[in-house]
PDB file of N, CA and C in Angstrom:
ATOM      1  N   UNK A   1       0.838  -1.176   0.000  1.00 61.00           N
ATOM      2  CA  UNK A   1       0.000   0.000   0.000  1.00 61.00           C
ATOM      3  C   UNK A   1       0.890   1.249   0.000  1.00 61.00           C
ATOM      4  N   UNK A   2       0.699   2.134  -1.110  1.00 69.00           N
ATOM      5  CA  UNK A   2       1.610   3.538  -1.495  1.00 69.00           C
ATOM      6  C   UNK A   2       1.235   4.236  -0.075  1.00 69.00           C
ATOM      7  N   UNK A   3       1.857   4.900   0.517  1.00 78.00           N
ATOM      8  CA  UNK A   3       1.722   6.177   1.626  1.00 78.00           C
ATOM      9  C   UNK A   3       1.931   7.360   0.895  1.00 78.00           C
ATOM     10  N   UNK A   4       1.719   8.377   1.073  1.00 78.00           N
ATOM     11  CA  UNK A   4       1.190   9.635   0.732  1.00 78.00           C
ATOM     12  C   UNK A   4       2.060  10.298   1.631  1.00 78.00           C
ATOM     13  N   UNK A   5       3.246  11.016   0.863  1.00 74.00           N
ATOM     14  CA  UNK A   5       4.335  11.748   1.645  1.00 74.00           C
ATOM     15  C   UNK A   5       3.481  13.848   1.355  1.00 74.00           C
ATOM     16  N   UNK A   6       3.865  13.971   2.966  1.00 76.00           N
ATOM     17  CA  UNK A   6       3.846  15.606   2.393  1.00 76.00           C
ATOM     18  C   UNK A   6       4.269  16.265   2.001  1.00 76.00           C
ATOM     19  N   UNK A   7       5.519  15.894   1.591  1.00 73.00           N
ATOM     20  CA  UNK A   7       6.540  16.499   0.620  1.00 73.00           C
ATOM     21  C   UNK A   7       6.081  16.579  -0.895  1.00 73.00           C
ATOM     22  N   UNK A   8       5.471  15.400  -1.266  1.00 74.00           N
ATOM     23  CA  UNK A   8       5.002  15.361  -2.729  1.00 74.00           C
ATOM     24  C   UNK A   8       3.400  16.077  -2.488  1.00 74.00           C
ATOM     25  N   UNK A   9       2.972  16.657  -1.984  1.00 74.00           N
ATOM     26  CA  UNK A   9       1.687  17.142  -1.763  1.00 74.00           C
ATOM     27  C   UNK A   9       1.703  18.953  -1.746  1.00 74.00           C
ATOM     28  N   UNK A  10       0.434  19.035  -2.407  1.00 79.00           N
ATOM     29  CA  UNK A  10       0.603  21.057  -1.815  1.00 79.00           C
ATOM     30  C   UNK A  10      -0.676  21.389  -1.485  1.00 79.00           C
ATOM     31  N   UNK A  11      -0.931  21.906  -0.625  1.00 76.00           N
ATOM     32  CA  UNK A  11      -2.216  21.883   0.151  1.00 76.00           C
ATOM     33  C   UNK A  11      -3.901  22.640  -1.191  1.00 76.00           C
ATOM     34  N   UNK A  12      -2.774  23.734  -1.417  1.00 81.00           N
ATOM     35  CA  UNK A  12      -3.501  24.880  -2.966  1.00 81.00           C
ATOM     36  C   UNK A  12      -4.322  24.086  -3.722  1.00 81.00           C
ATOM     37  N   UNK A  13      -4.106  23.132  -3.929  1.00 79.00           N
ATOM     38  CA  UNK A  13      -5.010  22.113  -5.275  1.00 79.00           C
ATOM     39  C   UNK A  13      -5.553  21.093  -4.548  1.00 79.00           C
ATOM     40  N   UNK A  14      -6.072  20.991  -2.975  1.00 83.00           N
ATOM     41  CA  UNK A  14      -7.322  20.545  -3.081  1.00 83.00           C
ATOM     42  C   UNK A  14      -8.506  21.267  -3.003  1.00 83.00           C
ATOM     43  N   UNK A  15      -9.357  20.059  -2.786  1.00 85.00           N
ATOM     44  CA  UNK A  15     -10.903  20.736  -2.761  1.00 85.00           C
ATOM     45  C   UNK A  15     -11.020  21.466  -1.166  1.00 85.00           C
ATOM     46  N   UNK A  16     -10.637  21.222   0.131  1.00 84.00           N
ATOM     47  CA  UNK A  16     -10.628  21.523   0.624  1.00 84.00           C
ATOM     48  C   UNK A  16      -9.986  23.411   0.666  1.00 84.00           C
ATOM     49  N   UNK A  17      -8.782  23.692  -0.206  1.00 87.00           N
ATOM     50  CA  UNK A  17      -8.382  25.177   0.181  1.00 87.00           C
ATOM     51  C   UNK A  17      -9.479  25.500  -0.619  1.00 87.00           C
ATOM     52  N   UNK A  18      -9.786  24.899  -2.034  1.00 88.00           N
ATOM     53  CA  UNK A  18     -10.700  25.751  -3.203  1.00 88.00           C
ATOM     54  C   UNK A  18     -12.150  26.555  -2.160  1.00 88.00           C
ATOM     55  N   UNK A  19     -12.603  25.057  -1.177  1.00 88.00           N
ATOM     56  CA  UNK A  19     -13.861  25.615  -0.965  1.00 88.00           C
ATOM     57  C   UNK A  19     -13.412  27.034   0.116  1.00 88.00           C
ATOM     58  N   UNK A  20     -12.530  26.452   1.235  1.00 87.00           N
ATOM     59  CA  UNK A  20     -12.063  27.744   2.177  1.00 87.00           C
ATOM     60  C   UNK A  20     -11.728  29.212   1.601  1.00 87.00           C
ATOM     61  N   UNK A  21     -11.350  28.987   0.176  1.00 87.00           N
ATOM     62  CA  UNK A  21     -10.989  30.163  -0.335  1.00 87.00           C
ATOM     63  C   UNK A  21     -12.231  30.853  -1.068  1.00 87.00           C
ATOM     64  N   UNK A  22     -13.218  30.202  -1.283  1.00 88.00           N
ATOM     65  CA  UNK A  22     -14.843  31.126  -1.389  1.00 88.00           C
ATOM     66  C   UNK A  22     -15.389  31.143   0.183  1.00 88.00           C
ATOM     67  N   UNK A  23     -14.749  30.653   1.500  1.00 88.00           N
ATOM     68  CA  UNK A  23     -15.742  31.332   2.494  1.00 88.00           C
ATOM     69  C   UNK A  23     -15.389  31.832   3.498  1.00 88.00           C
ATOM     70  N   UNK A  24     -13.776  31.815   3.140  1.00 90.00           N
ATOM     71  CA  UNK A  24     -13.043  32.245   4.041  1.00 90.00           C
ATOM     72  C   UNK A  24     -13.220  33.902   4.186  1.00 90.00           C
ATOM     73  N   UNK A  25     -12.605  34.455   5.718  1.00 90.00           N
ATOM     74  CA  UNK A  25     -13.155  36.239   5.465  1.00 90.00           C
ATOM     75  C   UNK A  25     -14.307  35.973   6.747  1.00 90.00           C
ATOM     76  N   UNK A  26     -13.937  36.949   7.375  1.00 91.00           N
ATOM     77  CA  UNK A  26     -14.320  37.364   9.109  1.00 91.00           C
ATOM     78  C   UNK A  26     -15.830  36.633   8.929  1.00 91.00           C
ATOM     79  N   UNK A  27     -16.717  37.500   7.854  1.00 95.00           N
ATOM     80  CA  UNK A  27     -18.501  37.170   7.735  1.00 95.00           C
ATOM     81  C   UNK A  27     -18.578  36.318   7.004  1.00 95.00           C
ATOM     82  N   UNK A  28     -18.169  35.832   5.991  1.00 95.00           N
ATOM     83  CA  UNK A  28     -18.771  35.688   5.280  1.00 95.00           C
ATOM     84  C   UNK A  28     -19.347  34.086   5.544  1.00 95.00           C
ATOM     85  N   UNK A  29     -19.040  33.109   6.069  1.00 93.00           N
ATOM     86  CA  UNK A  29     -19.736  31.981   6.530  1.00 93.00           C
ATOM     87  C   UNK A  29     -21.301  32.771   7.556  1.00 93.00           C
ATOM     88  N   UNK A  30     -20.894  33.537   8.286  1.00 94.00           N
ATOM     89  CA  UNK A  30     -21.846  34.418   9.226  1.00 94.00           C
ATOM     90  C   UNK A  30     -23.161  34.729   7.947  1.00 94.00           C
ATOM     91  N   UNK A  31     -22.566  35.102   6.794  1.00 96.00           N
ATOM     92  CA  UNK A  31     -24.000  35.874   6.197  1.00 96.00           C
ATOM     93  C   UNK A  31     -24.357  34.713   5.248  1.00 96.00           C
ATOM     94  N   UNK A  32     -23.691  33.018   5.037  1.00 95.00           N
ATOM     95  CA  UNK A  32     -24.232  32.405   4.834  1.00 95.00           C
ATOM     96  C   UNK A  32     -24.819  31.394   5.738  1.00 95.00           C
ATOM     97  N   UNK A  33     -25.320  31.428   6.883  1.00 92.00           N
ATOM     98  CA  UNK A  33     -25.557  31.220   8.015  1.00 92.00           C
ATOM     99  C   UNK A  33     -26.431  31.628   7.679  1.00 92.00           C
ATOM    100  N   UNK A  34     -26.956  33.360   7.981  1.00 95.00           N
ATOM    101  CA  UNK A  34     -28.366  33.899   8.051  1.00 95.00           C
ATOM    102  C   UNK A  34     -28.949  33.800   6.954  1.00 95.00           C
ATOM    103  N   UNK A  35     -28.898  33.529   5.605  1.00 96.00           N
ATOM    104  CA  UNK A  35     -29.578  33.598   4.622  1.00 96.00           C
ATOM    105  C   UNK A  35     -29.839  32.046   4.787  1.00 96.00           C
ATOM    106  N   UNK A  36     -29.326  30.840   5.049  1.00 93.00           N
ATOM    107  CA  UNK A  36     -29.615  29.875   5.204  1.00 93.00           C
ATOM    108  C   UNK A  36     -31.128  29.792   5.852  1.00 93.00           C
ATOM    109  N   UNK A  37     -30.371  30.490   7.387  1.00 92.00           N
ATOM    110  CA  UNK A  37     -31.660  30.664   8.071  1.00 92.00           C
ATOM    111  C   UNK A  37     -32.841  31.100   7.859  1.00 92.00           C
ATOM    112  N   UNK A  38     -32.899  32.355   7.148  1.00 96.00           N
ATOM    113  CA  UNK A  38     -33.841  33.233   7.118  1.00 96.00           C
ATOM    114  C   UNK A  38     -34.055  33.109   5.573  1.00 96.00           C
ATOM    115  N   UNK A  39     -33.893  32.539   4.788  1.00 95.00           N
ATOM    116  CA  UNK A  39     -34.276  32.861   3.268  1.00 95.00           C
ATOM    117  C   UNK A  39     -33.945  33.726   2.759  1.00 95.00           C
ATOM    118  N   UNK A  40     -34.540  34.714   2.601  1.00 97.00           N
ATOM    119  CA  UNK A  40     -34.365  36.066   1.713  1.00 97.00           C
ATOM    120  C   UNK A  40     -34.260  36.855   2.710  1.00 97.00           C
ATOM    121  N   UNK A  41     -33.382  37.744   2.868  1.00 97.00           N
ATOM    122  CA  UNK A  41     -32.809  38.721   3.724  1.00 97.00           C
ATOM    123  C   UNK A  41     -32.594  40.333   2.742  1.00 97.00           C
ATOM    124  N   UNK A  42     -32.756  41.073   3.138  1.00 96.00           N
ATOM    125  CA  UNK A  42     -32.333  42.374   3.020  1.00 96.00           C
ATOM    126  C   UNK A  42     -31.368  43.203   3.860  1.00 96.00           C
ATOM    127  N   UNK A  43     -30.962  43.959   3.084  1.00 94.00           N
ATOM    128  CA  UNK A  43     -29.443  44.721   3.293  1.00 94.00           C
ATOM    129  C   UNK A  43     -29.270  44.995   4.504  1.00 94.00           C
ATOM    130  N   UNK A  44     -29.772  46.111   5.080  1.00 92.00           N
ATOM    131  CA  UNK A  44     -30.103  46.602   6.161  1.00 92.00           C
ATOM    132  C   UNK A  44     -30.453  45.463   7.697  1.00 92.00           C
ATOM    133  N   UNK A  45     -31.483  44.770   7.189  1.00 95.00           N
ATOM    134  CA  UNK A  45     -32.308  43.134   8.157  1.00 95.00           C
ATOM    135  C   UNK A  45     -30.534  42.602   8.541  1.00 95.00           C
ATOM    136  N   UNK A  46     -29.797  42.579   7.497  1.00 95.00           N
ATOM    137  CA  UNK A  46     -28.685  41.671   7.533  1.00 95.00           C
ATOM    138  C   UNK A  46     -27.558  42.286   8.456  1.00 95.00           C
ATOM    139  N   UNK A  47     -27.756  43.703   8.373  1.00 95.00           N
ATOM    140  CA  UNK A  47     -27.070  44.477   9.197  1.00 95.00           C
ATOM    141  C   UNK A  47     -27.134  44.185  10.663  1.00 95.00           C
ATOM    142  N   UNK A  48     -28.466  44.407  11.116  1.00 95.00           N
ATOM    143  CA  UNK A  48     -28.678  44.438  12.197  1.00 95.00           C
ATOM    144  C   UNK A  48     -28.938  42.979  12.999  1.00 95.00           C
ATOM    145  N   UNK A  49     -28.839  42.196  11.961  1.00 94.00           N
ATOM    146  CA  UNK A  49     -28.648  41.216  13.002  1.00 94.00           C
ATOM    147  C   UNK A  49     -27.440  40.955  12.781  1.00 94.00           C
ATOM    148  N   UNK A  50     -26.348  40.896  12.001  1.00 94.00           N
ATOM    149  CA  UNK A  50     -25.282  40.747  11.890  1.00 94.00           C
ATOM    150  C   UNK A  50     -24.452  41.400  12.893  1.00 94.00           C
ATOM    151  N   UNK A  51     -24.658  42.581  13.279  1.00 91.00           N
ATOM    152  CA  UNK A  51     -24.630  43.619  14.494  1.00 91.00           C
ATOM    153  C   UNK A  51     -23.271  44.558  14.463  1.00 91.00           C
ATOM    154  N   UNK A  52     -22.251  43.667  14.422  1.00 90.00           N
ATOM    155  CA  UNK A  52     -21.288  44.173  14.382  1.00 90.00           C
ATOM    156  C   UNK A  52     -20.318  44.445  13.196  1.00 90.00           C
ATOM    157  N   UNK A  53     -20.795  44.428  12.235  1.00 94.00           N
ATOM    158  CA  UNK A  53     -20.285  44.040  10.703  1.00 94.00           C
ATOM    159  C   UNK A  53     -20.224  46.020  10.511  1.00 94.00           C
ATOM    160  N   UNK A  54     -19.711  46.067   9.428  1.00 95.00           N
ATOM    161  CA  UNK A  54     -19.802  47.957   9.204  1.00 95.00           C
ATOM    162  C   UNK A  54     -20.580  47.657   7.846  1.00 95.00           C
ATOM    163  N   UNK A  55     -20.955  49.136   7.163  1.00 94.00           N
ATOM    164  CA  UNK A  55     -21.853  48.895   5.722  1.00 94.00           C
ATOM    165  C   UNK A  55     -20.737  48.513   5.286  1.00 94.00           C
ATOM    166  N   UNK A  56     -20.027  49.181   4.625  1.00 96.00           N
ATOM    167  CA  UNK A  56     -18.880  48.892   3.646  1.00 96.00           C
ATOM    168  C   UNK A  56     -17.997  47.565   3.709  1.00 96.00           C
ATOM    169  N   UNK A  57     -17.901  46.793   5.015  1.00 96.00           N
ATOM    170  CA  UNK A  57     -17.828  45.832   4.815  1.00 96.00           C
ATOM    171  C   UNK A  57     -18.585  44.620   4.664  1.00 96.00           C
ATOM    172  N   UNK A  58     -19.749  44.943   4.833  1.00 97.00           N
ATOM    173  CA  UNK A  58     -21.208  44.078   4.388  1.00 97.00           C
ATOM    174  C   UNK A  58     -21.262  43.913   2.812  1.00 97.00           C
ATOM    175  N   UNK A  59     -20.974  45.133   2.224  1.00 96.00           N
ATOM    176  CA  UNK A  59     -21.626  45.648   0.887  1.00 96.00           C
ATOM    177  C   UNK A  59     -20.199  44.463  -0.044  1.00 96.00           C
ATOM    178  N   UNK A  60     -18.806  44.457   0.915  1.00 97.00           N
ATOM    179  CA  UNK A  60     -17.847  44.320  -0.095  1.00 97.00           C
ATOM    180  C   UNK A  60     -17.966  42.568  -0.084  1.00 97.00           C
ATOM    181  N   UNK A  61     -18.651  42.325   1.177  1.00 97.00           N
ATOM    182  CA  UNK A  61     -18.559  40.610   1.257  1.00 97.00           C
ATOM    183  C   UNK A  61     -19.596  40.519   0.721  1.00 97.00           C
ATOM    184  N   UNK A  62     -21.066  40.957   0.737  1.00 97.00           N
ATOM    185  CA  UNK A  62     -22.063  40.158   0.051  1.00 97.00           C
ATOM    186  C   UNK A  62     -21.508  40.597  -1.789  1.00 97.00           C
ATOM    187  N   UNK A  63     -20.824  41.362  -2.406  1.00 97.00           N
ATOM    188  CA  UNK A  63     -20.465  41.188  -3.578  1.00 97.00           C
ATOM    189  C   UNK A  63     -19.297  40.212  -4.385  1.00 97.00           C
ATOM    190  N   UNK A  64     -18.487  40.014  -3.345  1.00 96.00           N
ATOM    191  CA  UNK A  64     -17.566  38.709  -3.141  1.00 96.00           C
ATOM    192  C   UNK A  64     -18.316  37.339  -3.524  1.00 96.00           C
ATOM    193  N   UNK A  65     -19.408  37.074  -2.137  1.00 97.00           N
ATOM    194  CA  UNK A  65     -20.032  36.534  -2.281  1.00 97.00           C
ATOM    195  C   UNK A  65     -21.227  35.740  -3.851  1.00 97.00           C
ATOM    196  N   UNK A  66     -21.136  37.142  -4.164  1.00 97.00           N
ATOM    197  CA  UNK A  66     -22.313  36.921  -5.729  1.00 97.00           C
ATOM    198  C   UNK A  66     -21.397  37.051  -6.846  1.00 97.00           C
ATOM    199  N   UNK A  67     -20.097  37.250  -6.372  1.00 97.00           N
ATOM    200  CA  UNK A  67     -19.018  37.371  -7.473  1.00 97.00           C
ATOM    201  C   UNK A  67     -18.544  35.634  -7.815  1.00 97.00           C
ATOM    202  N   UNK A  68     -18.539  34.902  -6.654  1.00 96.00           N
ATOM    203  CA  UNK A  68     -18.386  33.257  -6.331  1.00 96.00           C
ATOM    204  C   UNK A  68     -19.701  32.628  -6.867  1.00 96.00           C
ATOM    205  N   UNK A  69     -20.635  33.290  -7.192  1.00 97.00           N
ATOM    206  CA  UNK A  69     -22.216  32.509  -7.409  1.00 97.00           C
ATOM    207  C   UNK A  69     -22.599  31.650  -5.821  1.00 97.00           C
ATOM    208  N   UNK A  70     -22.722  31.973  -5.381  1.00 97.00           N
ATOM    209  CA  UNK A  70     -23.219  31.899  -3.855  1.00 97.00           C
ATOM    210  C   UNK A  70     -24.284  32.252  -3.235  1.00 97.00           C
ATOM    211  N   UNK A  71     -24.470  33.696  -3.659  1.00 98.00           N
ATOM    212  CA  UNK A  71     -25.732  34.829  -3.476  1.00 98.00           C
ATOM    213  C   UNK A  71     -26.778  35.161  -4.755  1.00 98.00           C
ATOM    214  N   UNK A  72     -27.662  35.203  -4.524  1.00 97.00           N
ATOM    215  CA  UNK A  72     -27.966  35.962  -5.460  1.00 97.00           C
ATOM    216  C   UNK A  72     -28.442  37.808  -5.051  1.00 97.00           C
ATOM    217  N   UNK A  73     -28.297  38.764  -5.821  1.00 97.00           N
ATOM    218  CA  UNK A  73     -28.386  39.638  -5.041  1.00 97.00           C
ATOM    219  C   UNK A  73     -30.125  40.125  -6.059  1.00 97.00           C
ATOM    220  N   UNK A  74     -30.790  40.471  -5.868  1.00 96.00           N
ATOM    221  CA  UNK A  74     -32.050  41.104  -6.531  1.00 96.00           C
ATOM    222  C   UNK A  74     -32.455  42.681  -6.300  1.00 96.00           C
ATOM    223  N   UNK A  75     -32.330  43.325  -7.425  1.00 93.00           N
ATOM    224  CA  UNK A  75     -32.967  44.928  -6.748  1.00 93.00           C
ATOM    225  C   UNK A  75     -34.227  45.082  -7.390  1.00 93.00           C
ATOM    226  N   UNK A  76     -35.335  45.880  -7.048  1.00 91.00           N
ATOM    227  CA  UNK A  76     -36.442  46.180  -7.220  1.00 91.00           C
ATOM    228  C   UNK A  76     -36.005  47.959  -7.568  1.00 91.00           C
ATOM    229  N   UNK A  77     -36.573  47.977  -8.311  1.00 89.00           N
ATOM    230  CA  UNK A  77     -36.508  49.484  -9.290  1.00 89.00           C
ATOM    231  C   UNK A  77     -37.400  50.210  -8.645  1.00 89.00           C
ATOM    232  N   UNK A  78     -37.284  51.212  -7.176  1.00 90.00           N
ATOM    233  CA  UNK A  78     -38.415  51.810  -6.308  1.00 90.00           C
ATOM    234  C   UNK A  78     -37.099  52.868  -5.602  1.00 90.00           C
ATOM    235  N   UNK A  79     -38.084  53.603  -4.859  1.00 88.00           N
ATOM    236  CA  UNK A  79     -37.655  54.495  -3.974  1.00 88.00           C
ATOM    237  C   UNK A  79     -38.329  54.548  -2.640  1.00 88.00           C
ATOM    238  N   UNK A  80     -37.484  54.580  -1.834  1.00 86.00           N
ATOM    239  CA  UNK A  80     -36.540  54.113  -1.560  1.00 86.00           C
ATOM    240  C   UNK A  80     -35.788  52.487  -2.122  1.00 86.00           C
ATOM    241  N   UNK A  81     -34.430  52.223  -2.751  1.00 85.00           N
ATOM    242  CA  UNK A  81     -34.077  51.322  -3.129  1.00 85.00           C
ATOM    243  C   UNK A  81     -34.275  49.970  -2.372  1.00 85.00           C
ATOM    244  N   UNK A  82     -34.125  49.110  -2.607  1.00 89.00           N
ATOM    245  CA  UNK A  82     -35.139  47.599  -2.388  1.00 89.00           C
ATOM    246  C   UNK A  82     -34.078  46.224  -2.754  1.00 89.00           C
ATOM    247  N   UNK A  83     -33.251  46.175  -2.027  1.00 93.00           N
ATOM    248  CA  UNK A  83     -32.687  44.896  -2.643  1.00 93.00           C
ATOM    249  C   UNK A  83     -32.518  44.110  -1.537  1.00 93.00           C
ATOM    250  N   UNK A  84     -32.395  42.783  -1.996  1.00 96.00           N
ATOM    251  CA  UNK A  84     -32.746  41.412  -1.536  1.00 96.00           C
ATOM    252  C   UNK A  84     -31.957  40.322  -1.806  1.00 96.00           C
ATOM    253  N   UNK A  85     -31.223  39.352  -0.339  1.00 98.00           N
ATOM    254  CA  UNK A  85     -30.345  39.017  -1.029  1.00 98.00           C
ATOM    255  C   UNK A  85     -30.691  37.355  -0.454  1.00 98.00           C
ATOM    256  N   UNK A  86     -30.281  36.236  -1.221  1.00 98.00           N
ATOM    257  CA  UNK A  86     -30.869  34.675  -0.868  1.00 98.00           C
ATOM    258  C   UNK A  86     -29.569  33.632  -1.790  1.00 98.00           C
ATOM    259  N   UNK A  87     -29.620  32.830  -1.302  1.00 97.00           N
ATOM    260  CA  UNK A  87     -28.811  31.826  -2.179  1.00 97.00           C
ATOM    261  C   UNK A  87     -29.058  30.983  -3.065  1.00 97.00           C
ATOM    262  N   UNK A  88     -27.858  31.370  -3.935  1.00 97.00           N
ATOM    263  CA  UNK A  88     -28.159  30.265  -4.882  1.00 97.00           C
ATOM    264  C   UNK A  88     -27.911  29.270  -4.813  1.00 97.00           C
ATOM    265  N   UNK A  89     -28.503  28.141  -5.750  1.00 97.00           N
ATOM    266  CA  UNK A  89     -28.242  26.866  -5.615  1.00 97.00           C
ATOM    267  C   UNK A  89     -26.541  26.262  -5.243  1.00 97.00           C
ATOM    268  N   UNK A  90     -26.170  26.983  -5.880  1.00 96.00           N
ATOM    269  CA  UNK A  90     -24.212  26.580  -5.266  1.00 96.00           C
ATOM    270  C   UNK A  90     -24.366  26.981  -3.535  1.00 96.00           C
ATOM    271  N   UNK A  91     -24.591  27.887  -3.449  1.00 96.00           N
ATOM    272  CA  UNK A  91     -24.590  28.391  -1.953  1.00 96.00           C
ATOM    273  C   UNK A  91     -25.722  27.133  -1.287  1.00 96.00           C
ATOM    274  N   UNK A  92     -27.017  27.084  -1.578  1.00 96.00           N
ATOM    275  CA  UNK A  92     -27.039  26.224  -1.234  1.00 96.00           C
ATOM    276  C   UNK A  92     -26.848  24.667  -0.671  1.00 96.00           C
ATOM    277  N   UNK A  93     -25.830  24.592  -1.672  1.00 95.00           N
ATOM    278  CA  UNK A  93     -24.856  23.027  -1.696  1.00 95.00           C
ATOM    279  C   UNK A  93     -24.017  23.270  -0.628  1.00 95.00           C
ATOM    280  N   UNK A  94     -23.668  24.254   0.110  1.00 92.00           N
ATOM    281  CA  UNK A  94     -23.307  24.759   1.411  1.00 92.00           C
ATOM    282  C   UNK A  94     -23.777  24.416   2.813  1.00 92.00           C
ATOM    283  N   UNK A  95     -24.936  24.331   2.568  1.00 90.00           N
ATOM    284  CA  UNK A  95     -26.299  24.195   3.707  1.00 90.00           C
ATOM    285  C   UNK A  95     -25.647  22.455   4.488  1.00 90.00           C
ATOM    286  N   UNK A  96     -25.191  21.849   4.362  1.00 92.00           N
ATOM    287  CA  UNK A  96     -24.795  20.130   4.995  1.00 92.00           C
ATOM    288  C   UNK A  96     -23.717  20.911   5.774  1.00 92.00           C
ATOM    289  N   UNK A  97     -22.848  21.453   5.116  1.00 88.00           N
ATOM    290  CA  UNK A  97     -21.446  21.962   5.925  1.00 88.00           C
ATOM    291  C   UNK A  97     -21.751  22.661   6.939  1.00 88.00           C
ATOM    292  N   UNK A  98     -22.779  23.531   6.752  1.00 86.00           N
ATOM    293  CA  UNK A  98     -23.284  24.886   7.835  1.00 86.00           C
ATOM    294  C   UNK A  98     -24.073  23.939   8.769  1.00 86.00           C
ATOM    295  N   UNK A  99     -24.740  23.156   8.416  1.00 88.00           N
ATOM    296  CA  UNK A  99     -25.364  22.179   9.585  1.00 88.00           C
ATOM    297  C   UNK A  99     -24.377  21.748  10.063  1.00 88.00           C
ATOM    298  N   UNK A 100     -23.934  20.650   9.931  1.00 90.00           N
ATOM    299  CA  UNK A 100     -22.708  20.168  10.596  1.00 90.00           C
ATOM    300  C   UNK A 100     -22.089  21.473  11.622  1.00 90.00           C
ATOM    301  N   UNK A 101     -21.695  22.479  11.147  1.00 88.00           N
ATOM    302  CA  UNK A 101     -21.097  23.487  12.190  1.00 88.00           C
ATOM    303  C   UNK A 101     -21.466  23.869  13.510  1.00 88.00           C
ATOM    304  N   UNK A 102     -22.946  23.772  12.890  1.00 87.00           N
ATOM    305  CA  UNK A 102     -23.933  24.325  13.437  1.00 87.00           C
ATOM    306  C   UNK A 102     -24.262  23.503  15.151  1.00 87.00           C
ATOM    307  N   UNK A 103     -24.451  21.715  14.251  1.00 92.00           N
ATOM    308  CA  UNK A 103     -24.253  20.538  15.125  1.00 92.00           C
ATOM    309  C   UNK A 103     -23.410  20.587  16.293  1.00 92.00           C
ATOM    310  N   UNK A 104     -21.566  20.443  15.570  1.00 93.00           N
ATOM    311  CA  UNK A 104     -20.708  20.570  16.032  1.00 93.00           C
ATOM    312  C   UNK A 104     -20.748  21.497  17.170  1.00 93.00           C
ATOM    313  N   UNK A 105     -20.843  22.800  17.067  1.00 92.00           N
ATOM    314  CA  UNK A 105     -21.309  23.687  17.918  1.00 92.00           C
ATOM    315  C   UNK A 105     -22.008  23.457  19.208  1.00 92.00           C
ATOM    316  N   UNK A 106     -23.200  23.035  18.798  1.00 93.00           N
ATOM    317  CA  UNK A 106     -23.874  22.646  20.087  1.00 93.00           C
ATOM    318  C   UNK A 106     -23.680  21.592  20.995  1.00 93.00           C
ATOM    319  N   UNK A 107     -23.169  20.813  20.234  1.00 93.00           N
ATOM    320  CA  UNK A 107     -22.161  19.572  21.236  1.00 93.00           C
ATOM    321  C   UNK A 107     -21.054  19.624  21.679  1.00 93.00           C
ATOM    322  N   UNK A 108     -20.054  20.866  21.605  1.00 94.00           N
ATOM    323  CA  UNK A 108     -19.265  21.011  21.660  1.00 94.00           C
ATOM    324  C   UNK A 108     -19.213  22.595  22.556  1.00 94.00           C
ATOM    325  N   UNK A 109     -20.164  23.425  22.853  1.00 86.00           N
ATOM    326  CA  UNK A 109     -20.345  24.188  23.226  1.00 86.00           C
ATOM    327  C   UNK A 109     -19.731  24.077  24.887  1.00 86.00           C
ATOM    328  N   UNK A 110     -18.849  25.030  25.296  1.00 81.00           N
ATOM    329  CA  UNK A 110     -18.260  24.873  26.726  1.00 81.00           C
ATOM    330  C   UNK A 110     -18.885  25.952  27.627  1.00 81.00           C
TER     331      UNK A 110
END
């Protein structure tokens, strides 16, 4: 049976960094968390429960986010402006991992 040296290995080309490197970043598991939770969320809704997040760094992760196909973001053409943000099916494919965390968490909670 071959063994698997870490010398011949580089961490970059698995699936594991690929996925860390779309969710990695202080929120951004956090704002796929609440959209999990809550479905369709809005900008502001996301703010305040998010609590401690700033706009500008909300605005730059949920575009990250829809830049990865993760989010979808929706605006409604009104005044005051109206946008709405939920996941897409990729982001969705997320939802087992975020449980598990979620799991983990509560059994593990000290």
């Amino acid at each position: 049976m071959d063994e698997r040296c870490i010398a011949g290995e580089c961490l970059e080309t698995t699936g594991f960094s690929y996925t860390l490197s779309l969710i990695n970043g202080k929120y951004k598991m956090t704002i796929l968390y609440t959209l999990m939770e809550f479905g369709v969320v809005r900008f502001n809704e996301m703010k305040k429960y998010i609590g401690s997040i700033s706009y500008k760094t909300l605005s730059a992760t949920l575009k990250e986010l829809e830049a990865d196909k993760l989010i979808n973001r929706k605006e409604y053409p009104q005044i005051p402006p109206k946008v709405e943000y939920s996941l897409t099916e990729r982001g969705k494919s997320l939802i087992p991992i975020l449980d598990g965390m979620c799991e983990w968490g509560d059994k593990n909670r000290l």
